[in-house]
Tab-separated table of C-alpha atoms in Angstrom:
chain	number	residue	atom	x	y	z
M	1	MET	CA	-161.285	40.426	212.697
M	2	GLY	CA	-158.945	40.957	209.708
M	3	VAL	CA	-157.447	38.311	207.482
M	4	LEU	CA	-153.898	38.878	208.731
M	5	ARG	CA	-155.029	38.621	212.363
M	6	LEU	CA	-156.826	35.345	211.670
M	7	ALA	CA	-153.754	34.033	209.878
M	8	TRP	CA	-151.570	34.983	212.868
M	9	PHE	CA	-153.910	33.166	215.228
M	10	GLU	CA	-153.543	30.028	213.085
M	11	LEU	CA	-149.781	30.127	213.554
M	12	ARG	CA	-150.111	30.885	217.274
M	13	ARG	CA	-151.925	27.584	217.779
M	14	PHE	CA	-148.494	25.933	217.804
M	15	ARG	CA	-147.474	26.417	221.429
M	16	GLY	CA	-144.934	24.598	223.486
M	17	PRO	CA	-141.276	23.723	222.730
M	18	LEU	CA	-141.925	21.057	220.091
M	19	PRO	CA	-145.080	22.426	218.432
M	20	ARG	CA	-143.349	25.755	217.854
M	21	LEU	CA	-140.959	23.932	215.563
M	22	VAL	CA	-143.768	22.813	213.243
M	23	PRO	CA	-143.934	26.013	211.122
M	24	VAL	CA	-140.145	26.113	210.892
M	25	MET	CA	-139.936	22.477	209.829
M	26	LEU	CA	-142.728	22.927	207.299
M	27	MET	CA	-140.831	25.872	205.857
M	28	LEU	CA	-137.729	23.678	205.498
M	29	VAL	CA	-139.494	20.773	203.765
M	30	PRO	CA	-138.832	22.086	200.206
M	31	THR	CA	-135.182	22.619	201.113
M	32	LEU	CA	-134.905	19.122	202.545
M	33	TYR	CA	-136.483	17.511	199.503
M	34	GLY	CA	-134.745	19.675	196.935
M	35	ALA	CA	-131.298	20.352	198.380
M	36	LEU	CA	-130.701	16.964	200.028
M	37	TYR	CA	-131.753	15.021	196.961
M	38	LEU	CA	-129.613	17.160	194.696
M	39	TRP	CA	-126.668	16.859	197.086
M	40	SER	CA	-126.839	13.086	197.195
M	41	ASN	CA	-127.062	12.817	193.386
M	42	TRP	CA	-125.003	15.856	192.427
M	43	ASP	CA	-122.061	14.043	190.854
M	44	PRO	CA	-122.328	10.241	191.185
M	45	TYR	CA	-120.117	9.628	188.150
M	46	GLY	CA	-117.479	11.857	189.689
M	47	ARG	CA	-117.289	9.424	192.617
M	48	LEU	CA	-116.696	6.269	190.625
M	49	HIS	CA	-113.303	6.003	192.314
M	50	GLN	CA	-115.244	4.907	195.433
M	51	VAL	CA	-117.088	2.076	193.634
M	52	PRO	CA	-115.572	-1.294	194.708
M	53	VAL	CA	-114.630	-3.523	191.768
M	54	ALA	CA	-112.760	-6.857	191.696
M	55	PHE	CA	-110.042	-7.749	189.172
M	56	VAL	CA	-109.021	-11.369	188.590
M	57	ASN	CA	-105.967	-12.272	186.505
M	58	GLU	CA	-105.965	-15.924	185.398
M	59	ASP	CA	-103.710	-15.296	182.378
M	60	ARG	CA	-100.820	-17.648	181.626
M	61	PRO	CA	-97.823	-15.868	180.033
M	62	VAL	CA	-96.390	-17.307	176.804
M	63	ASP	CA	-93.158	-17.135	174.813
M	64	ALA	CA	-93.679	-16.235	171.147
M	65	ARG	CA	-91.167	-15.214	168.457
M	66	GLY	CA	-88.392	-14.901	170.976
M	67	GLN	CA	-90.382	-12.676	173.344
M	68	HIS	CA	-91.953	-13.355	176.759
M	69	ILE	CA	-95.530	-12.039	176.676
M	70	ASP	CA	-97.358	-11.426	179.966
M	71	ALA	CA	-100.260	-9.214	178.898
M	72	GLY	CA	-102.366	-10.156	181.944
M	73	GLY	CA	-99.562	-9.123	184.290
M	74	ARG	CA	-99.117	-5.827	182.467
M	75	LEU	CA	-102.845	-5.121	182.668
M	76	THR	CA	-102.847	-6.008	186.391
M	77	GLU	CA	-100.154	-3.420	187.048
M	78	VAL	CA	-102.185	-0.841	185.139
M	79	ILE	CA	-105.244	-1.689	187.250
M	80	ARG	CA	-103.283	-1.402	190.505
M	81	HIS	CA	-102.490	2.218	189.680
M	82	ASP	CA	-105.885	3.062	188.178
M	83	ARG	CA	-107.943	5.619	190.112
M	84	ASN	CA	-111.159	5.460	188.088
M	85	PHE	CA	-112.615	2.708	190.327
M	86	ALA	CA	-111.745	1.189	193.706
M	87	TRP	CA	-110.060	-1.898	192.232
M	88	THR	CA	-109.213	-4.971	194.310
M	89	VAL	CA	-106.941	-7.576	192.697
M	90	THR	CA	-108.098	-10.940	194.015
M	91	ASP	CA	-108.817	-14.537	193.023
M	92	ALA	CA	-111.890	-15.893	191.266
M	93	LYS	CA	-113.631	-17.340	194.334
M	94	ALA	CA	-113.215	-14.225	196.474
M	95	ALA	CA	-114.414	-12.079	193.579
M	96	ARG	CA	-117.543	-14.173	193.020
M	97	ASP	CA	-118.350	-14.281	196.753
M	98	GLY	CA	-117.896	-10.520	196.948
M	99	LEU	CA	-120.198	-10.015	193.966
M	100	ASP	CA	-122.870	-12.248	195.544
M	101	ASP	CA	-122.631	-10.357	198.846
M	102	GLY	CA	-122.683	-6.941	197.192
M	103	ASP	CA	-119.133	-6.136	198.335
M	104	TYR	CA	-118.092	-5.701	194.685
M	105	HIS	CA	-120.284	-4.037	192.094
M	106	PHE	CA	-118.776	-6.001	189.220
M	107	VAL	CA	-115.824	-8.276	188.433
M	108	VAL	CA	-113.352	-8.115	185.542
M	109	THR	CA	-111.588	-11.397	184.718
M	110	VAL	CA	-108.556	-11.969	182.474
M	111	PRO	CA	-108.923	-15.531	181.050
M	112	PRO	CA	-106.002	-18.024	180.945
M	113	ASP	CA	-105.453	-17.692	177.153
M	114	PHE	CA	-105.278	-13.883	177.104
M	115	SER	CA	-101.534	-13.582	176.320
M	116	ALA	CA	-101.576	-16.566	173.964
M	117	THR	CA	-104.396	-15.043	171.931
M	118	LEU	CA	-102.771	-11.612	171.855
M	119	ALA	CA	-99.595	-13.251	170.560
M	120	THR	CA	-101.476	-14.175	167.387
M	121	THR	CA	-102.078	-10.530	166.459
M	122	ALA	CA	-98.598	-10.387	164.888
M	123	SER	CA	-99.106	-13.672	163.031
M	124	ALA	CA	-100.716	-14.513	159.707
M	125	GLU	CA	-103.937	-15.560	161.494
M	126	PRO	CA	-104.678	-13.018	164.252
M	127	ARG	CA	-107.447	-13.729	166.778
M	128	GLN	CA	-109.293	-11.437	169.179
M	129	ALA	CA	-108.511	-11.854	172.866
M	130	ARG	CA	-111.311	-11.375	175.372
M	131	LEU	CA	-111.933	-10.125	178.881
M	132	LEU	CA	-115.003	-11.035	180.930
M	133	MET	CA	-116.961	-8.446	182.910
M	134	THR	CA	-119.503	-9.936	185.347
M	135	LEU	CA	-122.167	-7.896	187.128
M	136	ASP	CA	-125.415	-8.541	188.962
M	137	ASP	CA	-128.538	-6.385	188.833
M	138	ALA	CA	-129.384	-7.718	192.298
M	139	ASN	CA	-126.756	-5.200	193.450
M	140	GLY	CA	-128.416	-2.315	191.626
M	141	PHE	CA	-129.576	-1.646	188.073
M	142	ILE	CA	-127.649	1.609	187.550
M	143	ILE	CA	-124.403	-0.220	188.309
M	144	GLY	CA	-124.677	-1.780	184.858
M	145	LYS	CA	-124.642	1.686	183.334
M	146	MET	CA	-121.549	2.549	185.350
M	147	ALA	CA	-119.962	-0.690	184.175
M	148	GLU	CA	-120.275	0.646	180.623
M	149	ILE	CA	-117.958	3.486	181.645
M	150	ALA	CA	-115.544	0.956	183.115
M	151	LYS	CA	-115.721	-0.995	179.859
M	152	THR	CA	-114.732	2.072	177.842
M	153	GLN	CA	-111.870	2.939	180.176
M	154	LEU	CA	-110.674	-0.662	180.225
M	155	GLN	CA	-110.727	-0.740	176.442
M	156	GLN	CA	-108.385	2.235	176.376
M	157	GLN	CA	-106.033	0.655	178.913
M	158	ILE	CA	-106.127	-2.649	177.043
M	159	SER	CA	-105.290	-0.896	173.781
M	160	ALA	CA	-102.146	0.521	175.370
M	161	THR	CA	-101.184	-2.897	176.774
M	162	THR	CA	-101.867	-4.583	173.443
M	163	GLN	CA	-99.781	-2.056	171.565
M	164	SER	CA	-96.915	-2.760	173.959
M	165	THR	CA	-97.284	-6.500	173.284
M	166	LEU	CA	-97.318	-5.941	169.533
M	167	VAL	CA	-94.209	-3.752	169.732
M	168	GLN	CA	-92.486	-6.529	171.670
M	169	GLN	CA	-93.272	-9.031	168.935
M	170	LEU	CA	-92.326	-6.641	166.149
M	171	TYR	CA	-88.949	-6.081	167.769
M	172	GLY	CA	-88.508	-9.840	167.819
M	173	GLU	CA	-89.439	-10.102	164.137
M	174	THR	CA	-87.137	-7.166	163.328
M	175	GLY	CA	-84.231	-8.898	165.040
M	176	THR	CA	-84.779	-12.025	162.943
M	177	LEU	CA	-84.975	-10.027	159.722
M	178	LYS	CA	-81.847	-8.095	160.679
M	179	ALA	CA	-79.865	-11.318	161.202
M	180	GLN	CA	-81.048	-12.733	157.878
M	181	LEU	CA	-80.217	-9.492	156.065
M	182	ALA	CA	-76.703	-9.600	157.551
M	183	GLN	CA	-76.271	-13.158	156.283
M	184	SER	CA	-77.408	-12.135	152.785
M	185	ALA	CA	-75.093	-9.136	152.848
M	186	ASP	CA	-72.122	-11.391	153.664
M	187	GLY	CA	-72.984	-13.574	150.705
M	188	ALA	CA	-73.240	-10.537	148.434
M	189	ARG	CA	-69.834	-9.248	149.601
M	190	GLN	CA	-68.259	-12.607	148.884
M	191	LEU	CA	-69.705	-12.570	145.373
M	192	ALA	CA	-68.343	-9.091	144.770
M	193	ALA	CA	-64.896	-10.035	146.041
M	194	ASN	CA	-64.788	-13.167	143.908
M	195	ALA	CA	-65.841	-11.430	140.754
M	196	GLY	CA	-62.185	-10.659	139.970
M	197	GLY	CA	-61.112	-14.159	138.988
M	198	VAL	CA	-61.063	-15.859	142.352
M	199	PRO	CA	-61.716	-19.648	142.202
M	200	PRO	CA	-65.286	-20.588	141.221
M	201	GLU	CA	-65.718	-22.656	144.369
M	202	GLN	CA	-65.733	-19.528	146.584
M	203	THR	CA	-68.086	-17.828	144.147
M	204	ARG	CA	-70.486	-20.753	144.401
M	205	GLN	CA	-70.305	-20.586	148.232
M	206	GLY	CA	-71.127	-16.873	148.234
M	207	ALA	CA	-73.996	-17.374	145.821
M	208	ALA	CA	-75.374	-20.199	147.924
M	209	GLN	CA	-75.136	-18.075	151.067
M	210	LEU	CA	-76.934	-15.179	149.355
M	211	ALA	CA	-79.652	-17.484	148.019
M	212	ASP	CA	-80.133	-19.041	151.467
M	213	GLY	CA	-80.460	-15.632	153.127
M	214	LEU	CA	-82.935	-14.398	150.536
M	215	ALA	CA	-85.013	-17.562	150.929
M	216	LYS	CA	-85.182	-17.023	154.681
M	217	LEU	CA	-86.190	-13.411	154.136
M	218	ASP	CA	-88.944	-14.543	151.787
M	219	ALA	CA	-90.194	-17.018	154.381
M	220	ALA	CA	-90.069	-14.394	157.142
M	221	VAL	CA	-92.291	-11.973	155.233
M	222	PRO	CA	-95.882	-13.291	155.193
M	223	ALA	CA	-97.708	-13.409	151.900
M	224	PRO	CA	-100.587	-10.945	151.548
M	225	PRO	CA	-103.860	-12.599	152.525
M	226	PRO	CA	-106.952	-12.713	150.311
M	227	ALA	CA	-109.161	-9.602	150.410
M	228	GLN	CA	-111.791	-11.188	152.700
M	229	ALA	CA	-109.187	-12.496	155.132
M	230	ALA	CA	-107.408	-9.146	155.077
M	231	GLY	CA	-110.605	-7.427	156.165
M	232	ALA	CA	-111.055	-9.834	159.070
M	233	ASP	CA	-107.420	-9.398	160.109
M	234	ALA	CA	-107.811	-5.615	160.017
M	235	ARG	CA	-110.809	-5.830	162.345
M	236	VAL	CA	-108.839	-7.967	164.781
M	237	LEU	CA	-105.856	-5.635	164.703
M	238	GLY	CA	-108.139	-2.629	165.113
M	239	ALA	CA	-109.782	-4.176	168.189
M	240	PRO	CA	-107.476	-6.945	169.431
M	241	VAL	CA	-109.455	-7.381	172.678
M	242	VAL	CA	-113.214	-7.652	173.162
M	243	ILE	CA	-114.875	-7.285	176.579
M	244	GLU	CA	-117.749	-9.715	177.122
M	245	VAL	CA	-120.351	-8.568	179.669
M	246	HIS	CA	-122.220	-11.209	181.657
M	247	ASN	CA	-125.065	-10.283	184.020
M	248	LEU	CA	-125.824	-12.946	186.634
M	249	HIS	CA	-129.376	-11.727	187.314
M	250	PRO	CA	-130.391	-9.130	184.722
M	251	ALA	CA	-133.318	-6.846	185.447
M	252	VAL	CA	-133.549	-6.318	181.661
M	253	LEU	CA	-135.942	-3.355	181.885
M	254	TYR	CA	-135.203	0.002	183.486
M	255	GLY	CA	-138.495	-0.051	185.371
M	256	ARG	CA	-137.895	-3.496	186.862
M	257	GLY	CA	-134.462	-2.373	188.000
M	258	LEU	CA	-135.895	0.673	189.800
M	259	ALA	CA	-139.044	-1.037	191.133
M	260	PRO	CA	-137.549	-1.728	194.624
M	261	PHE	CA	-136.854	1.976	195.087
M	262	PHE	CA	-140.347	3.101	194.086
M	263	PHE	CA	-142.018	0.352	196.104
M	264	GLY	CA	-140.145	1.670	199.140
M	265	ILE	CA	-141.321	5.235	198.518
M	266	ALA	CA	-144.928	4.126	198.040
M	267	LEU	CA	-145.072	2.085	201.246
M	268	TRP	CA	-143.423	4.767	203.371
M	269	VAL	CA	-145.798	7.458	202.071
M	270	PHE	CA	-148.722	5.209	202.979
M	271	GLY	CA	-147.587	5.265	206.615
M	272	LEU	CA	-147.536	9.057	206.555
M	273	VAL	CA	-150.936	9.445	204.901
M	274	GLY	CA	-152.475	6.661	206.967
M	275	TYR	CA	-151.995	8.500	210.254
M	276	LEU	CA	-153.143	11.783	208.815
M	277	LEU	CA	-156.554	10.097	208.463
M	278	LEU	CA	-156.420	7.463	211.216
M	279	ARG	CA	-155.611	8.023	214.889
M	280	PRO	CA	-152.435	6.421	216.282
M	281	TYR	CA	-154.458	5.378	219.349
M	282	ASN	CA	-158.030	5.670	220.535
M	283	PRO	CA	-158.425	8.440	223.178
M	284	ARG	CA	-161.424	6.660	224.763
M	285	ALA	CA	-159.483	3.432	225.053
M	286	LEU	CA	-156.621	5.435	226.519
M	287	ALA	CA	-158.935	6.789	229.224
M	288	GLY	CA	-160.519	3.372	229.841
M	289	ARG	CA	-159.241	0.205	231.420
M	290	ALA	CA	-157.650	-1.383	228.341
M	291	GLY	CA	-153.966	-2.098	228.746
M	292	ALA	CA	-151.315	-0.065	226.931
M	293	VAL	CA	-150.455	-3.030	224.704
M	294	LYS	CA	-154.058	-3.401	223.577
M	295	VAL	CA	-154.413	0.333	222.921
M	296	ALA	CA	-151.192	0.443	220.910
M	297	LEU	CA	-152.042	-2.646	218.838
M	298	ALA	CA	-155.597	-1.412	218.258
M	299	GLY	CA	-154.150	1.796	216.825
M	300	TRP	CA	-151.694	-0.092	214.631
M	301	LEU	CA	-153.818	-2.918	213.214
M	302	PRO	CA	-156.240	-0.884	211.012
M	303	ALA	CA	-153.429	0.979	209.255
M	304	ALA	CA	-151.321	-2.196	209.053
M	305	ALA	CA	-154.148	-4.175	207.430
M	306	LEU	CA	-154.841	-1.410	204.927
M	307	GLY	CA	-151.109	-1.097	204.263
M	308	VAL	CA	-150.772	-4.804	203.413
M	309	LEU	CA	-153.815	-4.666	201.126
M	310	GLY	CA	-152.430	-1.524	199.499
M	311	ALA	CA	-149.061	-3.203	198.964
M	312	PHE	CA	-150.722	-6.204	197.333
M	313	VAL	CA	-152.806	-3.948	195.075
M	314	LEU	CA	-149.636	-2.083	194.077
M	315	TYR	CA	-147.896	-5.355	193.241
M	316	ALA	CA	-150.905	-6.632	191.255
M	317	VAL	CA	-151.208	-3.429	189.224
M	318	VAL	CA	-147.501	-3.399	188.373
M	319	GLN	CA	-147.585	-7.102	187.512
M	320	LEU	CA	-150.717	-6.963	185.353
M	321	GLY	CA	-150.065	-3.561	183.832
M	322	LEU	CA	-146.291	-3.592	183.411
M	323	SER	CA	-145.327	-7.302	183.601
M	324	LEU	CA	-143.100	-7.073	186.664
M	325	ASP	CA	-142.491	-10.856	186.514
M	326	ALA	CA	-140.651	-11.243	189.811
M	327	ASP	CA	-138.130	-14.040	190.147
M	328	ASP	CA	-139.916	-15.103	193.378
M	329	PRO	CA	-143.448	-13.607	193.613
M	330	GLY	CA	-144.197	-15.246	196.977
M	331	LEU	CA	-141.174	-13.801	198.743
M	332	SER	CA	-141.757	-10.457	197.034
M	333	LEU	CA	-145.306	-10.266	198.440
M	334	LEU	CA	-144.145	-11.382	201.869
M	335	LEU	CA	-141.393	-8.758	201.930
M	336	ILE	CA	-143.588	-5.834	200.874
M	337	ALA	CA	-146.222	-6.923	203.421
M	338	LEU	CA	-143.593	-6.882	206.162
M	339	ALA	CA	-142.315	-3.495	204.984
M	340	ALA	CA	-145.855	-2.075	204.931
M	341	VAL	CA	-146.653	-3.069	208.538
M	342	THR	CA	-143.185	-1.952	209.685
M	343	PHE	CA	-143.407	1.476	208.077
M	344	VAL	CA	-146.912	1.871	209.539
M	345	ALA	CA	-145.589	0.993	213.010
M	346	ILE	CA	-142.816	3.603	212.714
M	347	ALA	CA	-145.307	6.239	211.563
M	348	GLN	CA	-147.675	5.338	214.426
M	349	PHE	CA	-144.912	5.732	217.005
M	350	LEU	CA	-143.794	9.135	215.680
M	351	ARG	CA	-147.377	10.390	215.387
M	352	ALA	CA	-148.320	9.152	218.860
M	353	ALA	CA	-145.194	10.519	220.514
M	354	LEU	CA	-144.798	13.858	218.710
M	355	GLY	CA	-148.139	14.698	217.112
M	356	ALA	CA	-147.817	17.145	214.231
M	357	VAL	CA	-144.047	17.251	214.685
M	358	GLY	CA	-144.050	13.506	214.084
M	359	ASP	CA	-145.735	14.029	210.707
M	360	VAL	CA	-142.976	16.399	209.659
M	361	LEU	CA	-140.344	14.001	210.981
M	362	ILE	CA	-141.826	11.194	208.853
M	363	LEU	CA	-141.379	13.446	205.819
M	364	VAL	CA	-137.788	14.183	206.827
M	365	LEU	CA	-137.069	10.462	207.234
M	366	LEU	CA	-138.534	9.834	203.791
M	367	MET	CA	-136.117	12.327	202.302
M	368	LEU	CA	-133.154	10.886	204.165
M	369	GLN	CA	-134.035	7.387	202.997
M	370	LEU	CA	-134.490	8.442	199.381
M	371	THR	CA	-130.956	9.801	199.417
M	372	SER	CA	-129.246	7.037	201.409
M	373	CYS	CA	-130.922	3.724	200.533
M	374	GLY	CA	-128.959	3.299	197.277
M	375	GLY	CA	-132.146	2.903	195.272
M	376	LEU	CA	-130.792	4.742	192.245
M	377	TYR	CA	-127.017	5.070	192.293
M	378	PRO	CA	-124.698	2.948	194.441
M	379	VAL	CA	-124.461	4.424	197.918
M	380	THR	CA	-120.670	4.517	197.526
M	381	THR	CA	-121.129	7.351	195.001
M	382	THR	CA	-122.989	9.542	197.533
M	383	PRO	CA	-121.432	11.937	200.067
M	384	GLU	CA	-120.258	10.412	203.365
M	385	PRO	CA	-123.279	11.455	205.524
M	386	PHE	CA	-125.602	9.400	203.304
M	387	GLN	CA	-123.233	6.443	203.384
M	388	ALA	CA	-123.353	6.589	207.195
M	389	LEU	CA	-127.174	6.570	207.156
M	390	HIS	CA	-127.401	3.742	204.634
M	391	PRO	CA	-127.138	0.760	207.045
M	392	VAL	CA	-129.379	2.196	209.789
M	393	LEU	CA	-132.561	3.177	207.924
M	394	PRO	CA	-135.270	0.599	207.137
M	395	MET	CA	-135.907	1.422	203.473
M	396	THR	CA	-132.360	0.241	202.676
M	397	TYR	CA	-133.331	-3.313	203.580
M	398	LEU	CA	-136.575	-3.289	201.621
M	399	VAL	CA	-134.694	-2.130	198.507
M	400	ASN	CA	-131.924	-4.723	199.000
M	401	GLY	CA	-134.416	-7.515	199.594
M	402	LEU	CA	-136.670	-6.658	196.656
M	403	ARG	CA	-133.719	-6.583	194.292
M	404	ILE	CA	-133.167	-10.242	195.098
M	405	THR	CA	-136.806	-11.357	195.014
M	406	LEU	CA	-137.509	-9.477	191.776
M	407	THR	CA	-134.371	-10.256	189.757
M	408	GLY	CA	-132.818	-13.189	191.650
M	409	GLY	CA	-129.600	-13.364	193.602
M	410	GLN	CA	-127.876	-14.543	196.726
M	411	GLY	CA	-130.219	-15.355	199.640
M	412	GLU	CA	-128.173	-14.170	202.622
M	413	ARG	CA	-128.967	-10.499	202.059
M	414	LEU	CA	-132.644	-11.374	201.732
M	415	GLY	CA	-132.551	-12.997	205.161
M	416	VAL	CA	-130.903	-9.873	206.568
M	417	ALA	CA	-133.646	-7.723	205.007
M	418	PHE	CA	-136.421	-9.755	206.660
M	419	ALA	CA	-134.599	-9.765	210.006
M	420	VAL	CA	-133.911	-6.022	210.114
M	421	LEU	CA	-137.418	-5.029	209.018
M	422	GLY	CA	-138.867	-7.430	211.590
M	423	ALA	CA	-136.654	-5.887	214.284
M	424	TYR	CA	-137.811	-2.385	213.333
M	425	LEU	CA	-141.425	-3.560	213.580
M	426	VAL	CA	-140.982	-5.001	217.083
M	427	VAL	CA	-139.034	-1.974	218.362
M	428	ALA	CA	-141.578	0.498	216.938
M	429	LEU	CA	-144.520	-1.354	218.508
M	430	ILE	CA	-142.792	-1.585	221.894
M	431	ALA	CA	-141.928	2.127	221.737
M	432	THR	CA	-145.585	2.960	220.972
M	433	VAL	CA	-146.686	0.915	224.002
M	434	PHE	CA	-144.433	3.045	226.220
M	435	VAL	CA	-145.806	6.227	224.623
M	436	VAL	CA	-149.385	5.109	225.289
M	437	ARG	CA	-148.507	4.257	228.871
M	438	HIS	CA	-146.976	7.709	229.302
M	439	LYS	CA	-150.035	9.385	227.763
M	440	ARG	CA	-152.144	8.008	230.608
M	441	MET	CA	-150.395	10.347	233.014
M	442	TRP	CA	-152.643	13.347	232.529
M	443	THR	CA	-151.073	16.815	232.480
M	444	MET	CA	-152.388	20.325	231.821
M	445	ALA	CA	-150.973	20.110	228.312
M	446	GLY	CA	-152.899	16.904	227.801
M	447	LEU	CA	-156.139	18.425	229.081
M	448	LYS	CA	-155.637	21.530	226.908
M	449	PRO	CA	-153.660	20.506	223.798
M	450	SER	CA	-151.323	23.124	222.378
M	451	VAL	CA	-152.111	22.090	218.795
M	452	GLU	CA	-155.694	21.431	217.725
M	453	LEU	CA	-156.026	19.514	214.486
């Protein structure tokens, strides 16, 4: 028998409606991994306009040099029309709650003294105003990198607002100088008119008026500062506003920020590999008198136990080798243990119900979760299909939970992560029990399997 004929026989082993899909699905695996991943990450920075950001204006307007200065209000209007991010103008409490819950990726706050400080830029002692940008690595490490873009764009918008404020003040100063020049000019005209022998008293009045106007002009024009002070003033005028970035729970290192994502990949792949080597259920137990629950649990426990041990080894290696230094090691270990047994239960169900097709489906689910769990870029920067998948796939909740246990953060999302993963575990085990019960109804396909592995 020739090589080609033997190869054809290998493909013909896949008989039946579902098994026939195995070669097709295997052929599509590179496309799924390559094309889907590229699609989800094709242009995340081009979708920053979908990233939710809070803006809080606590500025108190001031009156300086005859002008009303409301720099915070001007900046708020600029933000309302900005399309670089999905800005929400709100108060401080709502912004902080939204940041804790992950509803906002970062918060920009205009402090109460913003206008008052900007008003000094036209004075003899200018001071830098400041804005505060607050973010939280518990919402995603890459968000901090995107916040740097927001910082640059804000700096440009602030420069325009500041220039407007300075122009306002300069117009005020110009008006004062103009009035004083007019007064001096009147005095000079009186002197000229009285030069032709008019009584000395009027001459003295004109001279006094001229002297008074010139004195006011001298007072209005600030004296040049010392060289050192001039340099400091130039720096303030060159950058009148500084943006201070505050991270509530910094991951610090790139690897620590991405650890939740890679832990999720590792634990899901274990479920796939585990049931390539282990059986999802024991055929002898299936043919015996053991109940469906016992058969299903007996097929799950070995892989689950190995999965938990594997998760703990992974954590220990990363801790000892890379100094993971989780904010809460106990909860981190508990969460990855729960994720390991849950992912194993899902893999067991798919393998028991669909056989080789289930293996391919586990791979497909891995790809879908890599692109929709928000492990790298915020899910709001991905195309809509991945945003729709984000809340329904289990890896999302492992990533969200680990971000909190590793870097710190608000506990409500951690509780949701434990609850959802626990629900997936229970549903997967119950579904496997029903599959085992169905497998006990012997058919011709069961007696003569269409795919022999």
